[in-house]
PDB file of C-alpha atoms in Angstrom:
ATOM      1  CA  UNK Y1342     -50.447  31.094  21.396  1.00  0.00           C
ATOM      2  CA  UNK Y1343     -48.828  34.143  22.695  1.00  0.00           C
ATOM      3  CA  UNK Y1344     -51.389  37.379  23.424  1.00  0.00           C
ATOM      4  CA  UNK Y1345     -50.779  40.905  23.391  1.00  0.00           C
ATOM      5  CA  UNK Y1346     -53.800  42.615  24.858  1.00  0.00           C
ATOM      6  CA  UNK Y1347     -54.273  46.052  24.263  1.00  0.00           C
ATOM      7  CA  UNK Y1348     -56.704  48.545  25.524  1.00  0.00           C
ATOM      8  CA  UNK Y1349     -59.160  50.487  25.232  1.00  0.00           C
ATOM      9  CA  UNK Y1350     -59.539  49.341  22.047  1.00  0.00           C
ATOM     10  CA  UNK Y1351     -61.216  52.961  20.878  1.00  0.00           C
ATOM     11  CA  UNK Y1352     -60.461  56.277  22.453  1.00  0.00           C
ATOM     12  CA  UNK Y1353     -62.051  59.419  21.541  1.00  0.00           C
ATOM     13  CA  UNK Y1354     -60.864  62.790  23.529  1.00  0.00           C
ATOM     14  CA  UNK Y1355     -60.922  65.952  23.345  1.00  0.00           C
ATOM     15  CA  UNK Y1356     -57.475  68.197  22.383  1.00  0.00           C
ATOM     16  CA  UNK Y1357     -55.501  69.085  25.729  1.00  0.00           C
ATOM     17  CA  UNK Y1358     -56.960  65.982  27.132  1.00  0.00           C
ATOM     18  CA  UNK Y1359     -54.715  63.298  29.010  1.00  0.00           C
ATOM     19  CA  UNK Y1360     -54.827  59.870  28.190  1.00  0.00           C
ATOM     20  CA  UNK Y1361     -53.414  56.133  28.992  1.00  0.00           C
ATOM     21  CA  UNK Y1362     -53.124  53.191  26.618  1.00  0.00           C
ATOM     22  CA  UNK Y1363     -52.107  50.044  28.042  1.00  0.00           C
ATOM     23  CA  UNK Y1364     -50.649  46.734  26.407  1.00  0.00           C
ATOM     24  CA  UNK Y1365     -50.544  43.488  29.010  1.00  0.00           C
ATOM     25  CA  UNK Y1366     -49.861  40.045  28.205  1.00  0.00           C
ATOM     26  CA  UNK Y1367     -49.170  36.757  30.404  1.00  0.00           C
ATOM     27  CA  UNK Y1368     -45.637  36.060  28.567  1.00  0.00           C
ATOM     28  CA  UNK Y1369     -42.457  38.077  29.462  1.00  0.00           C
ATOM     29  CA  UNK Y1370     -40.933  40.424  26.842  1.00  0.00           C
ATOM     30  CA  UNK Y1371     -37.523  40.886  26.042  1.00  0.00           C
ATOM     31  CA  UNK Y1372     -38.184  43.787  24.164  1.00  0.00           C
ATOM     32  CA  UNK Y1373     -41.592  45.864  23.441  1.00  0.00           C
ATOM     33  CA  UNK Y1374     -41.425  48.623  21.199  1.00  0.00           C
ATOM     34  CA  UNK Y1375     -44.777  51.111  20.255  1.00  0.00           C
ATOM     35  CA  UNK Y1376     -45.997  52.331  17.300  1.00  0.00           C
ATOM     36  CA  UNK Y1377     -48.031  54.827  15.798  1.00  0.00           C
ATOM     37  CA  UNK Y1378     -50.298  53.973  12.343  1.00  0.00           C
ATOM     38  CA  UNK Y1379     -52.406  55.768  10.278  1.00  0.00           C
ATOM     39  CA  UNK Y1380     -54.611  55.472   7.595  1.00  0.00           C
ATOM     40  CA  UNK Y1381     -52.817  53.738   4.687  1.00  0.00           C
ATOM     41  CA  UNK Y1382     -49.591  53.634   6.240  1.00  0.00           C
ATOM     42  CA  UNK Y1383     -46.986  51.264   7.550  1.00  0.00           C
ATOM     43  CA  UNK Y1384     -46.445  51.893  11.342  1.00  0.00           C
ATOM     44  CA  UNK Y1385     -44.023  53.879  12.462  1.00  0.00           C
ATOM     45  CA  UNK Y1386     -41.859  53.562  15.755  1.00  0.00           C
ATOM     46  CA  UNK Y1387     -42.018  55.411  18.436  1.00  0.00           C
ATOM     47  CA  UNK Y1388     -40.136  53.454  20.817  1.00  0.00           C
ATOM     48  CA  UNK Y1389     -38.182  49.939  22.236  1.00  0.00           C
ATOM     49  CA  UNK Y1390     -38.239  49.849  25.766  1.00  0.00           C
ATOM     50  CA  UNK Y1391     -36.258  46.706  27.118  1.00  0.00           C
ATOM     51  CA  UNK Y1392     -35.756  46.955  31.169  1.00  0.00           C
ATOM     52  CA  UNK Y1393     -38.007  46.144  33.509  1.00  0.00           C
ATOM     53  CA  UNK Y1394     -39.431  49.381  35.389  1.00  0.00           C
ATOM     54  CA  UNK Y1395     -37.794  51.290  31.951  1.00  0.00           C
ATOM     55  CA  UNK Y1396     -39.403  54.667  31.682  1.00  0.00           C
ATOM     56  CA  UNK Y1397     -38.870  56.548  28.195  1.00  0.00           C
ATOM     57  CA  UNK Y1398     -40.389  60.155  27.187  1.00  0.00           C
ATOM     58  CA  UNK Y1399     -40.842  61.546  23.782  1.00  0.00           C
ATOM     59  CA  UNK Y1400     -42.025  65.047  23.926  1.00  0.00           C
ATOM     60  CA  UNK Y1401     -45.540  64.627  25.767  1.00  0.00           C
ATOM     61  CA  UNK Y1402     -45.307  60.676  25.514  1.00  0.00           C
ATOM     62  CA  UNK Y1403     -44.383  58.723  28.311  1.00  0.00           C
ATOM     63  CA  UNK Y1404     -44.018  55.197  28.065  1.00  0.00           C
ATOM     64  CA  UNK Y1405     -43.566  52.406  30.885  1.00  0.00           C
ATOM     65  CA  UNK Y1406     -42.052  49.032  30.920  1.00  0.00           C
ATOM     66  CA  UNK Y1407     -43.476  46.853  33.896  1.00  0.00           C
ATOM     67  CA  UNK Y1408     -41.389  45.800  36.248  1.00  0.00           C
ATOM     68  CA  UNK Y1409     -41.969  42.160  35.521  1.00  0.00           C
ATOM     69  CA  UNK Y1410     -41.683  42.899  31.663  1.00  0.00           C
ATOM     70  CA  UNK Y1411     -45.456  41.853  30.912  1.00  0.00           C
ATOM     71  CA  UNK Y1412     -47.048  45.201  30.545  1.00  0.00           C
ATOM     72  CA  UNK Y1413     -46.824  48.618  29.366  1.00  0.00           C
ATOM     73  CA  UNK Y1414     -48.250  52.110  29.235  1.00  0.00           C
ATOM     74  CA  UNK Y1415     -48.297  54.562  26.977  1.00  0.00           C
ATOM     75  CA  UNK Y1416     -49.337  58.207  28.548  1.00  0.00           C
ATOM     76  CA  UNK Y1417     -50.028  61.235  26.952  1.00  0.00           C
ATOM     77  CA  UNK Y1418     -50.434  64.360  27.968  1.00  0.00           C
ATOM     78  CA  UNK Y1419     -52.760  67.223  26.329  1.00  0.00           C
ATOM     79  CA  UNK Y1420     -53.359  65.231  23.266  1.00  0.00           C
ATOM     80  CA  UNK Y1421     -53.173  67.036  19.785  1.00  0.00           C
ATOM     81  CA  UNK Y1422     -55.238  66.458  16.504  1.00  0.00           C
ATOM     82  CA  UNK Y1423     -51.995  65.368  15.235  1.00  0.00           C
ATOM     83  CA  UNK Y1424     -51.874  62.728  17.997  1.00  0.00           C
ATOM     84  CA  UNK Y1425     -54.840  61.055  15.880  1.00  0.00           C
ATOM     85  CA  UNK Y1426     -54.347  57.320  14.759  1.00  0.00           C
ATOM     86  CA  UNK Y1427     -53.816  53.768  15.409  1.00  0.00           C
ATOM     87  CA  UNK Y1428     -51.189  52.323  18.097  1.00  0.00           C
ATOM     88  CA  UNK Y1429     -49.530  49.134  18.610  1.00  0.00           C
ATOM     89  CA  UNK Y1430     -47.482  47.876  21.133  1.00  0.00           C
ATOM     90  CA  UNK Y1431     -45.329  44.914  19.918  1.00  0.00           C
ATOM     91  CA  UNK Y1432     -43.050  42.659  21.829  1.00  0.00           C
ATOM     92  CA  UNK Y1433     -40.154  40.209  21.115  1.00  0.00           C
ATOM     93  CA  UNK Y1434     -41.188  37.243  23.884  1.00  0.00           C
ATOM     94  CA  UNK Y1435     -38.168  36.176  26.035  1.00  0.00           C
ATOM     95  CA  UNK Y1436     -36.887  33.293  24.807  1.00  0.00           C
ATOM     96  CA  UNK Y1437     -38.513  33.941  21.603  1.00  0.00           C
ATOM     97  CA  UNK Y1438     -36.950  34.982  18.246  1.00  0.00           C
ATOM     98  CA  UNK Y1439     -35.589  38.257  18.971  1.00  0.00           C
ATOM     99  CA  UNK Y1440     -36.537  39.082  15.615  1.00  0.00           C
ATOM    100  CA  UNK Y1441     -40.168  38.105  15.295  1.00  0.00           C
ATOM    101  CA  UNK Y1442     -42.714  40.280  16.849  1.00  0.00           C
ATOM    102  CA  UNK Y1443     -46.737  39.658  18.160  1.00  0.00           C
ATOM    103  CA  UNK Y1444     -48.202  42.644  17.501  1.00  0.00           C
ATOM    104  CA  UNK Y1445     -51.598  43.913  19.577  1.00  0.00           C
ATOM    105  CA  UNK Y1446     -54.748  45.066  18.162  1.00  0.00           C
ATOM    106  CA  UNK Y1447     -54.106  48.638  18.672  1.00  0.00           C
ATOM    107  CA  UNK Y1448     -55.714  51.335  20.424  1.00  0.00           C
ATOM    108  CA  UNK Y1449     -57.481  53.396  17.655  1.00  0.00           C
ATOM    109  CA  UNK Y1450     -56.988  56.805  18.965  1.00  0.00           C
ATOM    110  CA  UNK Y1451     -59.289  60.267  17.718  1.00  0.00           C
ATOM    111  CA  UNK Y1452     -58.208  63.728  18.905  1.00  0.00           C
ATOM    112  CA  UNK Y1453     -61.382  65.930  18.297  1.00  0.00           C
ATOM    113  CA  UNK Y1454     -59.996  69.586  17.614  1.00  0.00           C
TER     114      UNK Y1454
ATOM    115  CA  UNK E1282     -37.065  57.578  -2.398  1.00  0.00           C
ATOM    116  CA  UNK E1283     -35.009  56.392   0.980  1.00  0.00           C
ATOM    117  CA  UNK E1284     -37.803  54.457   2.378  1.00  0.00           C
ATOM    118  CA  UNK E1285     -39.465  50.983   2.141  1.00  0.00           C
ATOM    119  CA  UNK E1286     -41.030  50.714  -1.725  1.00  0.00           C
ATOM    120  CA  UNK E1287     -44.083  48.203  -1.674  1.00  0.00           C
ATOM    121  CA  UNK E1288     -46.198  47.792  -5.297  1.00  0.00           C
ATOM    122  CA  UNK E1289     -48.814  47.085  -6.076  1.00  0.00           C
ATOM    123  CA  UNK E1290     -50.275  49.376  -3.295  1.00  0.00           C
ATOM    124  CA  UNK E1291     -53.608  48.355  -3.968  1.00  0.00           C
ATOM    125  CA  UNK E1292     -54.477  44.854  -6.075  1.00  0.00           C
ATOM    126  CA  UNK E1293     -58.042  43.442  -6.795  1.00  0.00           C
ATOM    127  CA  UNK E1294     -58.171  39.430  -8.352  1.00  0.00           C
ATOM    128  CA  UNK E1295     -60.662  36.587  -8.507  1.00  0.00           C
ATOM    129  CA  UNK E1296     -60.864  33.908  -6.189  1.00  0.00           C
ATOM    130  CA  UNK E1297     -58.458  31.384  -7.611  1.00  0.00           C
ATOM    131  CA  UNK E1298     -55.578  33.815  -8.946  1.00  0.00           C
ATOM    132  CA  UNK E1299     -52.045  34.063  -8.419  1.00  0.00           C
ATOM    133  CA  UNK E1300     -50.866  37.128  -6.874  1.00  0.00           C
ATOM    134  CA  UNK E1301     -47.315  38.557  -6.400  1.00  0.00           C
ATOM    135  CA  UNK E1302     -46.381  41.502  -3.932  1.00  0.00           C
ATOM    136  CA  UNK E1303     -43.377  43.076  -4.202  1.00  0.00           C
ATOM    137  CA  UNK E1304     -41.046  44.434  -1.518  1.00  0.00           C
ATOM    138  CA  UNK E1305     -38.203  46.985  -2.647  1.00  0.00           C
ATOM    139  CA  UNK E1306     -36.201  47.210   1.433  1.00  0.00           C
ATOM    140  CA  UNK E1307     -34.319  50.743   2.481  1.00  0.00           C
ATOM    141  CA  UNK E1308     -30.717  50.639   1.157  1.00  0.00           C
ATOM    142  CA  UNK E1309     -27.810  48.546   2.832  1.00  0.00           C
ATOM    143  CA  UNK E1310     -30.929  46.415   5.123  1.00  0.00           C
ATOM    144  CA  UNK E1311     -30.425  43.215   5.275  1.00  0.00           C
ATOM    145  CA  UNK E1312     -32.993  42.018   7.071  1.00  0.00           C
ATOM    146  CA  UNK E1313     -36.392  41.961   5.791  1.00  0.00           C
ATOM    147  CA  UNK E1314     -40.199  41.191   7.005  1.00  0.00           C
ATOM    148  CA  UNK E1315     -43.418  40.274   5.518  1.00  0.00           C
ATOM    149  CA  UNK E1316     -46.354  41.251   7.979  1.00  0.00           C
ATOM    150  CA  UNK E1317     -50.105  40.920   7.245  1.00  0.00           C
ATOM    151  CA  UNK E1318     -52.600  43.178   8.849  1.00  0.00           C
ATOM    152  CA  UNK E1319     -55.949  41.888   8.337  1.00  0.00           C
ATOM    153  CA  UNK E1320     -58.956  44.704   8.987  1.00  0.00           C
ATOM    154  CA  UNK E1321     -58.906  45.587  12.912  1.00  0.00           C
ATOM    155  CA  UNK E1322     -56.085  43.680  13.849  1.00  0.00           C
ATOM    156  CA  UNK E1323     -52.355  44.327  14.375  1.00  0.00           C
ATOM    157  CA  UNK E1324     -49.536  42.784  12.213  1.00  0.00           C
ATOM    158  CA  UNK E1325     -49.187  39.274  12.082  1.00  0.00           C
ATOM    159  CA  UNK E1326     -45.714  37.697  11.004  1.00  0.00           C
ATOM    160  CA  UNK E1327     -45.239  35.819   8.644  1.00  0.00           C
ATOM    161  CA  UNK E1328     -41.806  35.189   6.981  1.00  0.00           C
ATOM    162  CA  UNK E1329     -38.054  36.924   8.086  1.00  0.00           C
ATOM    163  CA  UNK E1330     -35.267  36.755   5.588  1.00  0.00           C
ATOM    164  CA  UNK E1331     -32.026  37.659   6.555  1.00  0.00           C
ATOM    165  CA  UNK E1332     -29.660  38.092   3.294  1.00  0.00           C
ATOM    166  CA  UNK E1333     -31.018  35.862   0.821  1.00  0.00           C
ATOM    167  CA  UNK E1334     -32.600  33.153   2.856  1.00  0.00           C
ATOM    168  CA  UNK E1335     -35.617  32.366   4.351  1.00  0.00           C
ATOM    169  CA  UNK E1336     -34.341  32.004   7.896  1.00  0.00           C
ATOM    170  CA  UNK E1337     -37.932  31.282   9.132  1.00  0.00           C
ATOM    171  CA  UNK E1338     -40.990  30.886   7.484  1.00  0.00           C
ATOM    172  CA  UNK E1339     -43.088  30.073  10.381  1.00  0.00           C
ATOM    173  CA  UNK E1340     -45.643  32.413  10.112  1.00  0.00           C
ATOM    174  CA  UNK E1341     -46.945  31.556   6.239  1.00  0.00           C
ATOM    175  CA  UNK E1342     -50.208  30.274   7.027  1.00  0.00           C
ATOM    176  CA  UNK E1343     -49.927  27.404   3.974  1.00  0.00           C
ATOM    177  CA  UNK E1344     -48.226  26.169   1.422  1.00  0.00           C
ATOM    178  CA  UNK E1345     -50.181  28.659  -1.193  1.00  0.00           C
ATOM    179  CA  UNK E1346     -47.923  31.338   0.362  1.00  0.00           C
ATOM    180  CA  UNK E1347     -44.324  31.672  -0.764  1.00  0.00           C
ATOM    181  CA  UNK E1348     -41.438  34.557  -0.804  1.00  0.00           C
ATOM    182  CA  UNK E1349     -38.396  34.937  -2.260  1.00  0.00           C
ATOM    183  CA  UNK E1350     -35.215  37.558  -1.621  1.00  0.00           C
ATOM    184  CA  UNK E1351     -32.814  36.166  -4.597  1.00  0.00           C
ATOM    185  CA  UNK E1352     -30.256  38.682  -4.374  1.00  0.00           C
ATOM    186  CA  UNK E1353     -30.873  39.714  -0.814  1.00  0.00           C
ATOM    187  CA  UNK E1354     -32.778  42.621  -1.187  1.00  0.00           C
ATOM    188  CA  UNK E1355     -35.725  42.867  -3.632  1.00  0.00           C
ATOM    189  CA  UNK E1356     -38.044  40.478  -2.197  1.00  0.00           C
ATOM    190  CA  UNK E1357     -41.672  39.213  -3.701  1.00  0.00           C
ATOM    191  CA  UNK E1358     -44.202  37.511  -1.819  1.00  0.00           C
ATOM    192  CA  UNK E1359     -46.132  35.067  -4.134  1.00  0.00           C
ATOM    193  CA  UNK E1360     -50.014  33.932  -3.359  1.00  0.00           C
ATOM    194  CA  UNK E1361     -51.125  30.486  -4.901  1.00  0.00           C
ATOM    195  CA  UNK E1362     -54.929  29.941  -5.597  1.00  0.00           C
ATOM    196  CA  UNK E1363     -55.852  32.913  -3.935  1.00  0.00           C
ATOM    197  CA  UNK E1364     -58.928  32.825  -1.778  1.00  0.00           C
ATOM    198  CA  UNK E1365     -61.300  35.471  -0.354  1.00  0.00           C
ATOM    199  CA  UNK E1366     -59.722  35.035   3.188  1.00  0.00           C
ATOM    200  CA  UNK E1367     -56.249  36.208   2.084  1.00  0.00           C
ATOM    201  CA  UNK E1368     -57.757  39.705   1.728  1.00  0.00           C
ATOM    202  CA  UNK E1369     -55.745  41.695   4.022  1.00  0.00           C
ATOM    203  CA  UNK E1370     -52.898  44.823   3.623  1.00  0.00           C
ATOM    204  CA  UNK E1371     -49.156  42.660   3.446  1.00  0.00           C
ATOM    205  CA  UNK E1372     -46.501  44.650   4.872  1.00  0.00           C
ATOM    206  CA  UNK E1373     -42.873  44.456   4.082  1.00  0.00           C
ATOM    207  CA  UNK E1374     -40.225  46.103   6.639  1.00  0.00           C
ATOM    208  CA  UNK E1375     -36.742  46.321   6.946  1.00  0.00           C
ATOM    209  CA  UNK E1376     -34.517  46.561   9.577  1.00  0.00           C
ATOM    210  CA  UNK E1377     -29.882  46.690  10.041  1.00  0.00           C
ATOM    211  CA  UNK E1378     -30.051  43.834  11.792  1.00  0.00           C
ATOM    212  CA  UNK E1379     -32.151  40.772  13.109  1.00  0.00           C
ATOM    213  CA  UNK E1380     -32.470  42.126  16.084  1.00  0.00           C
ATOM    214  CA  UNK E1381     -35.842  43.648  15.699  1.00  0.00           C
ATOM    215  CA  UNK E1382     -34.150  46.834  16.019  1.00  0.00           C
ATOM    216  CA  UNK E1383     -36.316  49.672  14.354  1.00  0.00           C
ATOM    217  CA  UNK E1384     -38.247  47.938  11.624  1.00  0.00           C
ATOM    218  CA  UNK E1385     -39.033  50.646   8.833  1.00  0.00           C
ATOM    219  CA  UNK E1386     -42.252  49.854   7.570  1.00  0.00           C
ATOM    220  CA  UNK E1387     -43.378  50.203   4.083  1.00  0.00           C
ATOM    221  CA  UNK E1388     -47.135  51.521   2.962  1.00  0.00           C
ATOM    222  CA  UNK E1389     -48.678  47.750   2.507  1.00  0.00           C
ATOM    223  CA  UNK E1390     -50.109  46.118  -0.501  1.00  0.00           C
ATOM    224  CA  UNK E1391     -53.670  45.954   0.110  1.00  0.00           C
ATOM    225  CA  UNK E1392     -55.088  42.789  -1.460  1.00  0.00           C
ATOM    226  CA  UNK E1393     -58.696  42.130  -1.968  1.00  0.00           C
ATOM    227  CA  UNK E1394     -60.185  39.060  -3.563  1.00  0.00           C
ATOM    228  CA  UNK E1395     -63.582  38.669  -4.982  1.00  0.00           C
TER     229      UNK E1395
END
């Protein structure tokens, strides 16, 4: 069975705080994508990354691909209350399905105002 | 609306029951997901259609679990005997292609059994 660790698993911070999210497993990825979830909703992506090393930002998110394609970061600088909810990294394993993704627990996120 | 339509959103049956879950997929998709997110956990796969058929399946945990895309884009996901374990929100997304491009997710069907 194929693992996608994520951590922490809970996160509670303060607005204008920084903060790092991180998603490891012992497989390669050919693809890893994160996404955001909240309450009663389907997730929503934020972002594929697929080369090793890969760096992507989305307004005050920064995201990392490992070099070796294993892990990945999620950064984010002086959170919001908006910034509030669930995220999950998900990968396509190399020589996987390219279509079927193991998701990770998530890294429940709070953003006290 | 332009997004992925999932009903019932919320459903509540006896152990025992049959249940279907139905999965209405964004315009010109033609590939399609069922996930299920069981409380504190990320989504688990469990069936991928791509047009009309199942092309795999691998994920449905038994044979009480079933789904169905007869004309390739209305899909239902059908529950057998339905026990207390199955409780869980089933997702449906969509995607272009089978790539596992950007999969639009829709709000889940949250099923509880008694």
């Amino acid at each position: 069975t194929q693992l996608l660790e994520q951590s922490p698993q809970f996160l509670s911070i303060q607005e204008g705080e920084n903060l790092t999210v991180y998603c490891n497993s012992s497989s390669v990825f050919s693809s890893l994508q994160w996404y955001r979830q909240e309450p009663g909703e389907g997730p929503v992506l934020l972002v594929t990354v697929v080369t090793g090393g890969e760096v992507k930002k989305l307004k005050r998110l920064t995201f990392q691909f490992g070099d070796a394609r294993k892990d990945s970061s999620l950064h984010i600088t002086a959170a919001q209350p908006g910034d509030t909810g669930l995220y999950l990294c998900a990968g396509a394993y190399d020589g996987g399905s390219n279509y079927k993704l193991t998701f990770g627990k998530g890294t429940l996120l709070t953003v006290n105002p | 609306g332009a997004g992925v339509s999932q009903t019932p959103s919320n459903k509540v049956t006896e152990k025992g029951k049959y249940v279907e879950l139905r999965c209405d997929p964004i315009s010109g998709h033609t590939a399609l997901y069922w996930y299920r997110q069981s409380l504190g956990q990320g989504p688990e796969f469990l069936i991928y259609f791509q047009g009309t058929g199942a092309a795999d399946d691998s994920g449905l945990p038994n044979d009480r679990f079933f789904a169905v895309r007869p004309e390739g884009s209305v899909s239902t996901l059908k529950i057998q005997r339905t026990e207390r374990g199955d409780s869980a929100v089933y997702l449906c997304a969509s995607s272009k292609e089978s790539s596992a491009g950007e999969l639009f997710f829709g709000e889940g069907s949250r099923l509880t059994v008694l």
